[in-house]
Coordinates of C-alpha atoms and ligand atoms in Angstrom, one line a residue:
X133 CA -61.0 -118.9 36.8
X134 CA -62.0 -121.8 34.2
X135 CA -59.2 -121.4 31.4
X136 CA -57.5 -118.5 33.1
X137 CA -53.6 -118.4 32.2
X138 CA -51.8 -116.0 33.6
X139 CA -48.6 -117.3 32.1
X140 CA -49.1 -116.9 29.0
X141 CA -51.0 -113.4 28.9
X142 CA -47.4 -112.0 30.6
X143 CA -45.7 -114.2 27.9
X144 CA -48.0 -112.4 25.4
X145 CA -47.0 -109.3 26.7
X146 CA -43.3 -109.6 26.8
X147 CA -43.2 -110.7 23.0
X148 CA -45.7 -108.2 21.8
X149 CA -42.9 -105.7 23.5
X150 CA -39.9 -107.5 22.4
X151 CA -40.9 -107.6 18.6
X152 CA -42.5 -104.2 17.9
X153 CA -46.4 -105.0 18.7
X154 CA -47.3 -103.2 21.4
X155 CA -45.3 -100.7 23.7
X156 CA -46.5 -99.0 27.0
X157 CA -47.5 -95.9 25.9
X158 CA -45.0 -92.6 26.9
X159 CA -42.7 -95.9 28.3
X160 CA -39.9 -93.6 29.3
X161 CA -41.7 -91.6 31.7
X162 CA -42.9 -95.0 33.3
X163 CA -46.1 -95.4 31.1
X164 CA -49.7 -94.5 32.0
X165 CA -52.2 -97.1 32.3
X166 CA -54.6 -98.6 30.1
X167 CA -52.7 -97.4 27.2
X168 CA -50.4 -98.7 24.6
X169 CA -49.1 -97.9 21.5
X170 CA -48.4 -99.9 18.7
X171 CA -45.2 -100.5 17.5
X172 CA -44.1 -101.3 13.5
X173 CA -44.9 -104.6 13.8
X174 CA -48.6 -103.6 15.2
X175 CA -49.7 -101.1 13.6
X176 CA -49.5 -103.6 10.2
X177 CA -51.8 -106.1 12.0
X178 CA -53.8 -103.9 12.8
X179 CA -54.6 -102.4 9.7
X180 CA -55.2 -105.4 8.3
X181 CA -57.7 -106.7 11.0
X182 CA -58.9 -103.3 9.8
X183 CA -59.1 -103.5 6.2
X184 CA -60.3 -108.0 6.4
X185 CA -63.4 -105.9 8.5
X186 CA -63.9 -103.4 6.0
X187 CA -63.9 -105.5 3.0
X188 CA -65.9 -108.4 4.3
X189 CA -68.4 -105.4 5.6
X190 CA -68.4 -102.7 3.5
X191 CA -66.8 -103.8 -0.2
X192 CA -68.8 -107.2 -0.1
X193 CA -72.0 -105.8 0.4
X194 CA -73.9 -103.3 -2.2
X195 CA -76.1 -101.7 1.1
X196 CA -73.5 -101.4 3.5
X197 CA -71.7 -97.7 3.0
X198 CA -68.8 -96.3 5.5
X199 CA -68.4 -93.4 7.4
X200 CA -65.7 -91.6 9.5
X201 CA -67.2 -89.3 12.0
X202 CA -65.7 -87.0 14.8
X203 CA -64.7 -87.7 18.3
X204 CA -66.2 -84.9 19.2
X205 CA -69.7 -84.2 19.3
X206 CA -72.5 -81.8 20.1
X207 CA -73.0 -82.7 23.7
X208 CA -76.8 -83.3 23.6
X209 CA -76.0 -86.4 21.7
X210 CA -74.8 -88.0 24.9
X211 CA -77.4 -86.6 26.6
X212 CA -80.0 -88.2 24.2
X213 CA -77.9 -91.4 23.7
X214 CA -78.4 -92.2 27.6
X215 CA -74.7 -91.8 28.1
X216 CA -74.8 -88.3 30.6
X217 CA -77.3 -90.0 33.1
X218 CA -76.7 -93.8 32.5
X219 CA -73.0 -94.8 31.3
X220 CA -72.4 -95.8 34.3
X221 CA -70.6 -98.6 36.3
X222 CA -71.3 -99.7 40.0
X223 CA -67.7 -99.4 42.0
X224 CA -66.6 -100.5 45.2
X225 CA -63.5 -99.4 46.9
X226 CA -61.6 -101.9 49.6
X227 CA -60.8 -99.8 52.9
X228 CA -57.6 -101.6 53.7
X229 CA -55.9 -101.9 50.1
X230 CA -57.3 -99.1 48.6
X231 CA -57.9 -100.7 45.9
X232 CA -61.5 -99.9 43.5
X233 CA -63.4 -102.7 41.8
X234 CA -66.1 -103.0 39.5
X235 CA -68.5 -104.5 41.8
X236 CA -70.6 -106.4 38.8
X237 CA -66.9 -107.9 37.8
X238 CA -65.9 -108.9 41.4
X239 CA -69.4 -110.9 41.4
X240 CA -68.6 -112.4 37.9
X241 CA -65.4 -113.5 39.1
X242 CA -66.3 -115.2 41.8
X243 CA -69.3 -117.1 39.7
X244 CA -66.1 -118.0 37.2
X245 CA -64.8 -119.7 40.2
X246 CA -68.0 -121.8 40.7
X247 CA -67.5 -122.7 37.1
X248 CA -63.7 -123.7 37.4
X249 CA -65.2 -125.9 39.8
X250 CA -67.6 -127.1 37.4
X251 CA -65.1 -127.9 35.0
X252 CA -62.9 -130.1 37.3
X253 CA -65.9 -132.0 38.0
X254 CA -66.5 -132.4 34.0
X255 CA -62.7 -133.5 33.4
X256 CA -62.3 -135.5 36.5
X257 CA -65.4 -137.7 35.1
X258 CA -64.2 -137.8 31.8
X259 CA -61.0 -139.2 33.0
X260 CA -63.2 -141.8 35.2
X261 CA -65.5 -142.5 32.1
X262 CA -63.3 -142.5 28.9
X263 CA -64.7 -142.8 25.4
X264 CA -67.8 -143.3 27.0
X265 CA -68.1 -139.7 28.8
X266 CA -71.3 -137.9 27.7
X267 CA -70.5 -134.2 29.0
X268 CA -74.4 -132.7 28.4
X269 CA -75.8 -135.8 30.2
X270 CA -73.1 -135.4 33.0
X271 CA -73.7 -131.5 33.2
X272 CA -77.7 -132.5 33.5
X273 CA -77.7 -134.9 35.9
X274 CA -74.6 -135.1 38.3
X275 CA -75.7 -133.8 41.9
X276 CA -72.8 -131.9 42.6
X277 CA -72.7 -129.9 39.0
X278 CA -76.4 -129.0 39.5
X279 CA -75.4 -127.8 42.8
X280 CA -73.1 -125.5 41.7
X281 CA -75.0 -124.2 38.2
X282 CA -78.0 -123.3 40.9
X283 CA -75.4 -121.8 43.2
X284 CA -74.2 -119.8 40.1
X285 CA -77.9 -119.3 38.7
X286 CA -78.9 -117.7 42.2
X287 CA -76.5 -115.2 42.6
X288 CA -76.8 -113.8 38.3
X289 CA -80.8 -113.5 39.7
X290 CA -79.8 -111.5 42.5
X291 CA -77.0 -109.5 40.6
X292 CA -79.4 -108.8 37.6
X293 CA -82.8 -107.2 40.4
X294 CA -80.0 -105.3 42.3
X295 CA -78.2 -103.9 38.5
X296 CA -81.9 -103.9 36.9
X297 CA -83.3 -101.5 39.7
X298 CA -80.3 -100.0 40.4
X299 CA -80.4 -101.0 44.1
X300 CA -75.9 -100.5 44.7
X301 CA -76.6 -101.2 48.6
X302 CA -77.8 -104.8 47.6
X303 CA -75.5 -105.3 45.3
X304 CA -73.3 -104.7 48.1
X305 CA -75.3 -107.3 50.1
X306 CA -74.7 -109.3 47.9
X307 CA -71.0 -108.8 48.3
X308 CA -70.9 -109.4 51.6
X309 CA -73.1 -112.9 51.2
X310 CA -70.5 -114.6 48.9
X311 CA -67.5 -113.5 50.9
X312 CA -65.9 -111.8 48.4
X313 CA -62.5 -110.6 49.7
X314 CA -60.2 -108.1 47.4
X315 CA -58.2 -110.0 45.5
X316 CA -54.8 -108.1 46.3
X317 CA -55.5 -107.9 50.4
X318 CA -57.7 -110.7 50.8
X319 CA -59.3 -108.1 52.9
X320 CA -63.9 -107.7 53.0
X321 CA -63.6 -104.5 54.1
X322 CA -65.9 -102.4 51.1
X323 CA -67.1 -99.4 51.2
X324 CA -70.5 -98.6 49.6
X325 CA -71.2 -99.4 46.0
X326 CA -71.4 -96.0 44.6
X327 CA -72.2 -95.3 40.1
X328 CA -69.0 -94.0 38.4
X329 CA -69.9 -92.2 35.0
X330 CA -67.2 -93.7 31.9
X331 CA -67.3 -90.5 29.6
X332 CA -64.0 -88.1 29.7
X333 CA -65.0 -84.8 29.7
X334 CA -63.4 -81.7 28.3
X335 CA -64.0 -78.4 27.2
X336 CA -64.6 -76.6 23.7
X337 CA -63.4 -73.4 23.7
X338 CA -61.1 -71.2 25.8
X339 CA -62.3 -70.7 29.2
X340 CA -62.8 -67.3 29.7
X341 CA -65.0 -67.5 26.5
X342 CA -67.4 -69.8 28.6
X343 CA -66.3 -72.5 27.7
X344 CA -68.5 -75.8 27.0
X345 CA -68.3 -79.0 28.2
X346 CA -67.9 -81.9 25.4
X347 CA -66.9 -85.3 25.4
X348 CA -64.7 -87.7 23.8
X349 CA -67.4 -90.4 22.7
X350 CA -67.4 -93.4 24.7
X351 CA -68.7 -95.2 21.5
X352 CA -68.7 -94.5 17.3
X353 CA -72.4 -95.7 17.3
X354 CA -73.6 -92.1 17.7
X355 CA -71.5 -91.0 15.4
X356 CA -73.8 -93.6 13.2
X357 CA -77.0 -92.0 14.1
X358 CA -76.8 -88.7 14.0
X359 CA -75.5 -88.8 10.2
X360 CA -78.7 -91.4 9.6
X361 CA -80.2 -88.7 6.9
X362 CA -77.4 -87.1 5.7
X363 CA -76.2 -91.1 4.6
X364 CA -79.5 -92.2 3.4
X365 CA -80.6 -89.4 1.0
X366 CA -76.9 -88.5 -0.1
X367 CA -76.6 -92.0 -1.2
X368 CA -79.8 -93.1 -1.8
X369 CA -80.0 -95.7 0.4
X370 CA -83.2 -97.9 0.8
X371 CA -84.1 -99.9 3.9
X372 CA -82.3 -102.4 5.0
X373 CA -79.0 -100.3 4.8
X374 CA -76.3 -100.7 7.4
X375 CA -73.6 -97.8 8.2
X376 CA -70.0 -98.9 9.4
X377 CA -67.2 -97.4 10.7
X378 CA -64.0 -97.5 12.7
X379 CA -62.9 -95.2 15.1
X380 CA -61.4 -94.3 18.6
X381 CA -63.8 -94.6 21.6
X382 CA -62.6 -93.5 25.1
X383 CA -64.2 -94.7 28.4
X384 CA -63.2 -93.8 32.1
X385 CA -63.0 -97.6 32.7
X386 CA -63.1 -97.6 36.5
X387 CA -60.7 -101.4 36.4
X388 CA -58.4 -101.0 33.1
X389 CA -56.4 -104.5 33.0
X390 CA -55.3 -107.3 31.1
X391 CA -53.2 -105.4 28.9
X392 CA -55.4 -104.3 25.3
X393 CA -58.3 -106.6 26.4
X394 CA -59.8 -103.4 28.8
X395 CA -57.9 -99.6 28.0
X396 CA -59.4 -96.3 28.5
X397 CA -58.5 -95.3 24.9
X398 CA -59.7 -98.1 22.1
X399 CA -60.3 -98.7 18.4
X400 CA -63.8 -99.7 17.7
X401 CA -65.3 -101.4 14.4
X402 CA -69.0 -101.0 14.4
X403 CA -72.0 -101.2 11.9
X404 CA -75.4 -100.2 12.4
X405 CA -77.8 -101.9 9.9
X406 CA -81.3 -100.2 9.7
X407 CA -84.7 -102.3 9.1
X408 CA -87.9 -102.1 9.1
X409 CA -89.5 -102.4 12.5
X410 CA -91.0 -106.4 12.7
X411 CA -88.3 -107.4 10.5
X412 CA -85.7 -106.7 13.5
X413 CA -85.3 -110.4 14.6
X414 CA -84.5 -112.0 11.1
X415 CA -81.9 -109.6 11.2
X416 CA -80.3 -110.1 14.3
X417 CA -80.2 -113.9 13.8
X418 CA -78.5 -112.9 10.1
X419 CA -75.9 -110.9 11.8
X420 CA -75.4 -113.2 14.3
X421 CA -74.6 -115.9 11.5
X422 CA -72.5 -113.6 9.5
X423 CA -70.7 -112.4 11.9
X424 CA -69.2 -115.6 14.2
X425 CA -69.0 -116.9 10.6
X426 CA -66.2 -113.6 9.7
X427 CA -64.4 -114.5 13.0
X428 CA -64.4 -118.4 11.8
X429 CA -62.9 -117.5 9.2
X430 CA -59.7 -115.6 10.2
X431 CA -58.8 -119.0 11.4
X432 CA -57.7 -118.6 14.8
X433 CA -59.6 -121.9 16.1
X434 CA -63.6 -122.4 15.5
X435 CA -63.2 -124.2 19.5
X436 CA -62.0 -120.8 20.6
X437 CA -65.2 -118.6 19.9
X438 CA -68.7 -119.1 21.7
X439 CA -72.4 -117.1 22.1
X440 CA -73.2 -115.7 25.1
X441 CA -76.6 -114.1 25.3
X442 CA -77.3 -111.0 27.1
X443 CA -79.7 -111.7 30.8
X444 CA -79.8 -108.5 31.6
X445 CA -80.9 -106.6 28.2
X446 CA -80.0 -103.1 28.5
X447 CA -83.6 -100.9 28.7
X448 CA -83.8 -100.3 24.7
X449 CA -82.7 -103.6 23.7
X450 CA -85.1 -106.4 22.9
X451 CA -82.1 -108.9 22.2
X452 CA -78.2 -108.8 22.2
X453 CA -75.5 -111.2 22.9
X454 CA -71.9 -111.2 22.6
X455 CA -69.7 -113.8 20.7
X456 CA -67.1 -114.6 23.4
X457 CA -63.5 -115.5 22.5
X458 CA -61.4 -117.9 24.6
X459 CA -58.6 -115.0 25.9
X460 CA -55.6 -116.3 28.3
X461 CA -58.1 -114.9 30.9
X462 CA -60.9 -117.2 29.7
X463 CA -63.7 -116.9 27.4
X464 CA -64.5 -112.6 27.3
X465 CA -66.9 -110.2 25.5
X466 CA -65.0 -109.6 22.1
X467 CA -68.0 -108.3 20.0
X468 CA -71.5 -107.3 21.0
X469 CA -74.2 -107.6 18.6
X470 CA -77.4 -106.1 19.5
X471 CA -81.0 -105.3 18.5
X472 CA -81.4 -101.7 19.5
X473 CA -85.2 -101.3 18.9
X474 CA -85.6 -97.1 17.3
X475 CA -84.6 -96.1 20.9
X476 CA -81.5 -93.7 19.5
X477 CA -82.7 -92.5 16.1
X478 CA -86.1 -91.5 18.6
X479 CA -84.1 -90.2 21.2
X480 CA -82.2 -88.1 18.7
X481 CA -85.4 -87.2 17.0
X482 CA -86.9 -85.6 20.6
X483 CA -83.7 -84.1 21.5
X484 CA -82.9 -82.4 17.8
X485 CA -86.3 -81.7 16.8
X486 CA -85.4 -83.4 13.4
X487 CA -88.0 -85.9 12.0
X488 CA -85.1 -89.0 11.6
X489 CA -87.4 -91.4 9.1
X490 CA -87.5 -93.4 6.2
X491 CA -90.0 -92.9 3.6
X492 CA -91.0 -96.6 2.6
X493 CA -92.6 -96.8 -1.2
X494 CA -93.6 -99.8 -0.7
X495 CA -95.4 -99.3 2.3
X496 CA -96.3 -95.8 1.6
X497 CA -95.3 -94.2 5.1
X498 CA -92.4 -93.4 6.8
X499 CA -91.1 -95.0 10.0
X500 CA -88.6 -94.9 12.4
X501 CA -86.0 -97.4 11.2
X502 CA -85.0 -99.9 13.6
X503 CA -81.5 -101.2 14.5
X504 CA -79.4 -104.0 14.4
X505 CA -75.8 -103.2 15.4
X506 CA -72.3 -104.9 15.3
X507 CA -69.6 -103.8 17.7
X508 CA -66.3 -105.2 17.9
X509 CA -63.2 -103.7 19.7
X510 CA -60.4 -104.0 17.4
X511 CA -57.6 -104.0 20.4
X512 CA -59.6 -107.1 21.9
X513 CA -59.2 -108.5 18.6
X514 CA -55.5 -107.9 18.0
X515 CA -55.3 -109.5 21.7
X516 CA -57.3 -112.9 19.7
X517 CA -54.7 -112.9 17.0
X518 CA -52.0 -112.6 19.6
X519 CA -53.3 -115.7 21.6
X520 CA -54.3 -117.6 19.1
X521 CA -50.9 -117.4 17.3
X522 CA -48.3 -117.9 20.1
X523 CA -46.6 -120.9 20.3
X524 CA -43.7 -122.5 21.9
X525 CA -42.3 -125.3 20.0
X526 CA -39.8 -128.2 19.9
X527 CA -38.8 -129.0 16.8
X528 CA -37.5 -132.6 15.4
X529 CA -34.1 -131.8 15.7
X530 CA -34.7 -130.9 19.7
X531 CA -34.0 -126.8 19.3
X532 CA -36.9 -124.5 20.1
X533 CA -38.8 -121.6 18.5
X534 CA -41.5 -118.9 19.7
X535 CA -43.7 -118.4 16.5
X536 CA -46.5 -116.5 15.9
X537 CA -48.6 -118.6 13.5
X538 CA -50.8 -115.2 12.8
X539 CA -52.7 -115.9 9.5
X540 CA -51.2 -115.3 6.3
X541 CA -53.8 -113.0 4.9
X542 CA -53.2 -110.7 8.0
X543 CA -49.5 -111.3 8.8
X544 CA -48.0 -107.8 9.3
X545 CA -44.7 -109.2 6.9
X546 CA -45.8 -111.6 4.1
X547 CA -42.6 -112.0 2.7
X548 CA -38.8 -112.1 4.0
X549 CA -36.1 -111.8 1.5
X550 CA -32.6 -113.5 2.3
X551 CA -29.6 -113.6 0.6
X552 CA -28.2 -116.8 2.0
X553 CA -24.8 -115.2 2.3
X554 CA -23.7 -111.7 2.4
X555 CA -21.5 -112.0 -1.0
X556 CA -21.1 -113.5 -4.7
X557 CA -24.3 -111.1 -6.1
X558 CA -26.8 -112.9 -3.6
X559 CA -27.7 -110.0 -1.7
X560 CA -28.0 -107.9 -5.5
X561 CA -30.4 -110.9 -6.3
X562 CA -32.2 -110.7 -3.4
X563 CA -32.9 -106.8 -3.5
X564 CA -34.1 -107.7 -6.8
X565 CA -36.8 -110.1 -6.0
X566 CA -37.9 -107.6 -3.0
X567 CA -37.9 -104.6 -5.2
X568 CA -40.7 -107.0 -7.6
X569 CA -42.5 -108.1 -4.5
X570 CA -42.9 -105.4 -2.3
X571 CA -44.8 -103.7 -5.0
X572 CA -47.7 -105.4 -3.9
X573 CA -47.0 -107.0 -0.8
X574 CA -45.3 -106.0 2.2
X575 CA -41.9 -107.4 2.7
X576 CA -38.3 -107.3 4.8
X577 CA -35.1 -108.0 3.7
X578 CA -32.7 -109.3 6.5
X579 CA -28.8 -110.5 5.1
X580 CA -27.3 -110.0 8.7
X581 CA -26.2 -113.2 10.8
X582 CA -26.7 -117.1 9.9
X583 CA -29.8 -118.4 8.4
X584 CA -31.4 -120.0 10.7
X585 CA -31.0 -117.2 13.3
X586 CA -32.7 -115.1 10.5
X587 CA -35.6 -118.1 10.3
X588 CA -35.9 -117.8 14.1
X589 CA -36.6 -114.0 13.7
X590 CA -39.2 -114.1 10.8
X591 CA -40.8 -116.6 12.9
X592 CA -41.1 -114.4 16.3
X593 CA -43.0 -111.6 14.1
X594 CA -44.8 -114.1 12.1
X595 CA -44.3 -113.9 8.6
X596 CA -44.9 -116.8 6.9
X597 CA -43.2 -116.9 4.0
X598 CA -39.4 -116.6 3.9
X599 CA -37.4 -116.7 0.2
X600 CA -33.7 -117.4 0.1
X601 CA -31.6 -116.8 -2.5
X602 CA -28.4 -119.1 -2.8
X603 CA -25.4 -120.1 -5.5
X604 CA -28.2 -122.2 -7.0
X605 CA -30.5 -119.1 -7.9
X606 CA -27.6 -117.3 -9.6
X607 CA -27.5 -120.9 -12.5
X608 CA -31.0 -121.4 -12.5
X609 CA -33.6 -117.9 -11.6
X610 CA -34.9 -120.5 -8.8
X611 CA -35.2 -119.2 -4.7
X612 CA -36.4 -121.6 -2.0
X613 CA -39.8 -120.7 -0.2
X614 CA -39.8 -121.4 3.4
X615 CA -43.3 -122.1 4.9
X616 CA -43.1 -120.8 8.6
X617 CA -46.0 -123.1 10.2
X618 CA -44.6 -126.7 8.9
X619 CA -41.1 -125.5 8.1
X620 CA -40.9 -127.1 4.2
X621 CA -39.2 -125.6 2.1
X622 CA -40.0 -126.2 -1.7
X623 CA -37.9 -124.7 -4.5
X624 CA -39.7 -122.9 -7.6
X625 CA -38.8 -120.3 -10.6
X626 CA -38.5 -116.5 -9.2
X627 CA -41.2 -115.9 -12.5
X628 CA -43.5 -118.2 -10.4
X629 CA -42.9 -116.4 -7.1
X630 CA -45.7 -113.5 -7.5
X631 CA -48.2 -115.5 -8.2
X632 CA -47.5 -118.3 -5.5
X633 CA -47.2 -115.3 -2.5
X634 CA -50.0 -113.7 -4.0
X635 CA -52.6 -117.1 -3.7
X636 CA -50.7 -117.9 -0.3
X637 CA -51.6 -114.3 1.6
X638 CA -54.5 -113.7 -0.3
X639 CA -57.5 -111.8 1.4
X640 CA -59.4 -112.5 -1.8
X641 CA -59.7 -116.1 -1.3
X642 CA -61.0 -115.4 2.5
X643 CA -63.3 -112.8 1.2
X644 CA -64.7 -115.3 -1.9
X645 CA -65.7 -117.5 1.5
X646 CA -68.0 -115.1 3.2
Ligands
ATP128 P1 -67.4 -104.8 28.7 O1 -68.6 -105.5 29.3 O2 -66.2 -105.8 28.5 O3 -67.0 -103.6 29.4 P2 -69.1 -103.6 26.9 O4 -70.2 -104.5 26.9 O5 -69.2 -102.3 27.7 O6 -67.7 -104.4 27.3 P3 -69.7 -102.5 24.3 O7 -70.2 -101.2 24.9 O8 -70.7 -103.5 23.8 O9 -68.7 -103.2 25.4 O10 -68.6 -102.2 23.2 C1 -68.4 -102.9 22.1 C2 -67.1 -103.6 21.9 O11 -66.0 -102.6 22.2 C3 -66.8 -104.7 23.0 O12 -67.3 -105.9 22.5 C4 -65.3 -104.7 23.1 O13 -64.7 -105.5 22.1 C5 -64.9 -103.2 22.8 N1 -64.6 -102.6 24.1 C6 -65.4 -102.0 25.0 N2 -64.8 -101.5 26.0 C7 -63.4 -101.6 25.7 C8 -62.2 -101.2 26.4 N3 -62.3 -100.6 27.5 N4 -61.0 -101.6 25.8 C9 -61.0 -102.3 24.7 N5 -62.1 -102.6 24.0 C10 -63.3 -102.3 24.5

């Protein structure tokens, strides 16, 4: 697969283990798949993936209000949402491993394959043409490339009829074309394609009370909908308004792998912006722009992010996409944004009996709003940060380092305090400086083992600032500030230090970008 790294993505997963990101969840009975817990470490990125989403979304704009709904719902929802009859993925099982596939994924892996071959092409000829290389002219004209895009364009046709008129026997056809083996036993031996609903069930109530079956919600979106009204009178909202809010989401995900990027029990961040029907495409291009413009600015790498629009539009969508980032396992779905027409406020509407509309002055009417939404999966993104920021280095002096350059604004530890030895009224010094700091910022204070050892370990959890305090503090109130990316280290007065950590991990300054 073009880009795929399986190295590293195990890498990943050994030091998000080894430094308190992310644990197997219930480890010490062997785990259970598809979920994790996050460790101390974790849990601080996260909420500050959390809060940089919630500020840029909610703070930064006057029409953008929160919400924090229930997991559990009335189960007509789901059955108005779609989600009872149609959340649904096509699986295939292999007869001699055993094994069960998502038969639209095994398809897209194999057309990642095509493009891994597309890609040699590209960087074999740029080797062959240097400086002069033109890649679009290359992809648009070399006989073998076109070759392979038609290859690829040919079997995303036939996937989309077969997925489009839910025909699973030729999507299995279609299987059995390419010569798709499993990828465990190499063996073609499928069984039918058969539709595997994603919702976990349960039920409300003790049993011998007749008990009900709910769901936990696949998606917050609903969530979203259903509390339309109650949002836009309570608060007076006028169109366009947007909704946000971030939540668990659980899905039955037939294929739960590559570690947070797929799990059966996920965080999702998601707004729903309401407009006024016509106005629907201006929006979507807005929150198109505002949004890969948010990611951008994270700074985990503008290469590392692309668009990918949506062939096969699901039925109440009239546009959508999905701004891909470049995982270990190539470039993936990290947030959807879609143009959702009034299918669910009207689907609602039917199923409630509840007139869900928006008295426009202007206009003098009401309408059913339509919707733009934004959905990101926070784990997907913790997953981004993780990649992005993982680096193996060799340093001038030959030793080497893991850090994790993670961003200062959302480091999980802005600050490490340490006494440079463990006597003389350093480490009193030291406690004094964290005691100011950690007021406002969060902060460790490490006085075991040499120095540099202590460096190494800042560095492995990625926090970018360390401050030592040495003899020379104790004459003259000054503390060296270690920068973890370029490793300089600059000396200035402790009454400067608040203000220099403050402009250094600031999400302000971020935020004033937007
Ligand atoms: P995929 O095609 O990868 O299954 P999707 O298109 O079903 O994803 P959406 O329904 O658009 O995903 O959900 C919105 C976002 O929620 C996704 O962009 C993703 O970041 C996140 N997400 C969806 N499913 C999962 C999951 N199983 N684990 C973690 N995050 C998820």
């Amino acid at each position: 697969m073009a880009n795929q790294d399986d190295n590293l993505l195990k890498k990943i997963i050994a030091h998000a283990k080894e430094y308190g990101f992310i644990f197997p969840s219930s480890e010490i009975y062997d785990g259970l798949a598809a979920a994790y817990d996050y460790g101390q470490n974790g849990v601080e990125l996260k909420n500050n993936l959390k809060s940089f989403w919630w500020k840029a979304m909610v703070q930064m704009n006057e029409n953008i209000v929160g919400l924090d709904a229930s997991i559990f719902m009335h189960p007509t929802t789901w059955k108005a949402s779609g989600h009872v009859d149609a959340f649904n993925d096509p699986m295939v099982d292999n007869k001699d491993s055993k094994k069960r596939y998502r038969a639209d994924v095994l398809i897209e892996d194999h057309i990642a394959k095509i493009e891994g071959k597309i890609n040699k092409e590209v960087d074999k000829a740029a080797k062959r043409f240097g400086d002069s290389f033109d890649k679009e002219q290359y992809l648009a004209t070399n006989g073998r490339v076109l070759g392979y895009q038609s290859e690829i364009d040919s079997i995303n046709e036939r996937m989309k009829n077969a997925i489009e008129s839910d025909n699973l026997a030729d999507l299995k056809t279609l299987i059995e074309d390419l010569g798709i083996a499993d990828p465990v036993s190499g063996s073609k031996n499928w069984t039918d394609v058969r539709q595997f609903n994603l919702m976990f069930s349960t039920e409300l109530g003790s049993v011998a009370d007749g008990a009900s079956k709910i769901y936990l919600r696949p998606e917050t979106a609903q969530g979203i909908f259903v509390n339309f009204l109650n949002v836009q009178k309570t608060g007076r909202m006028k169109i366009p308004f947007g909704i946000a809010q971030i939540g668990k989401a659980f899905r039955n995900e037939i294929i739960a792998r590559q570690f947070i990027f797929r799990m059966r029990e996920f965080e999702q961040m998601e707004m729903q912006f309401f407009v006024k029907p016509g106005d629907e495409m201006q929006w979507y291009e807005h929150w198109k722009n505002t949004r890969i413009g948010w990611h951008k600015l994270l700074g985990l790498g503008e290469e590392n992010y692309r668009f990918h629009d949506h062939l096969n539009l699901a039925h109440y969508a009239n546009a959508a996409c999905d701004i891909e980032f470049n995982f270990p396992m190539g470039f993936k779905e990290l947030e959807g944004i879609h143009s959702r027409t009034d299918f669910d406020l009207k689907a609602h509407e039917e199923h409630s009996g509840k007139k869900l509309q928006f008295f426009d002055p202007q206009e003098n009417k009401s309408y059913v709003p339509y919707v733009i939404e934004t959905s990101i999966g926070l784990d997907r993104l913790f997953l981004a940060v993780l990649t992005a920021a993982f680096t193996e280095e060799t340093l001038t002096d030959g030793s080497e380092r893991t850090v994790m350059k993670i961003p200062a604004a959302i480091a999980p530890t802005k600050v490490a305090v340490l006494p440079l030895l463990k006597k003389d009224g350093l480490p009193e010094k030291a406690r004094e400086i964290l005691d100011e700091l950690k007021l406002d910022f969060n902060c460790t204070y490490d006085e075991k083992d040499a120095i540099g050892k202590r460096y190494r370990r800042q560095d492995a959890v990625g926090t970018p600032y360390c401050v030592t305090v040495d003899h020379q503090t104790l004459e003259d109130n000054t503390v060296t500030i270690r920068d973890r990316d370029n490793l300089q280290q600059e000396r200035i007065n402790i009454s400067e230090l608040h203000a220099r950590v403050s402009d250094l991990v600031s999400v302000t300054s971020l935020l004033k970008k937007i």
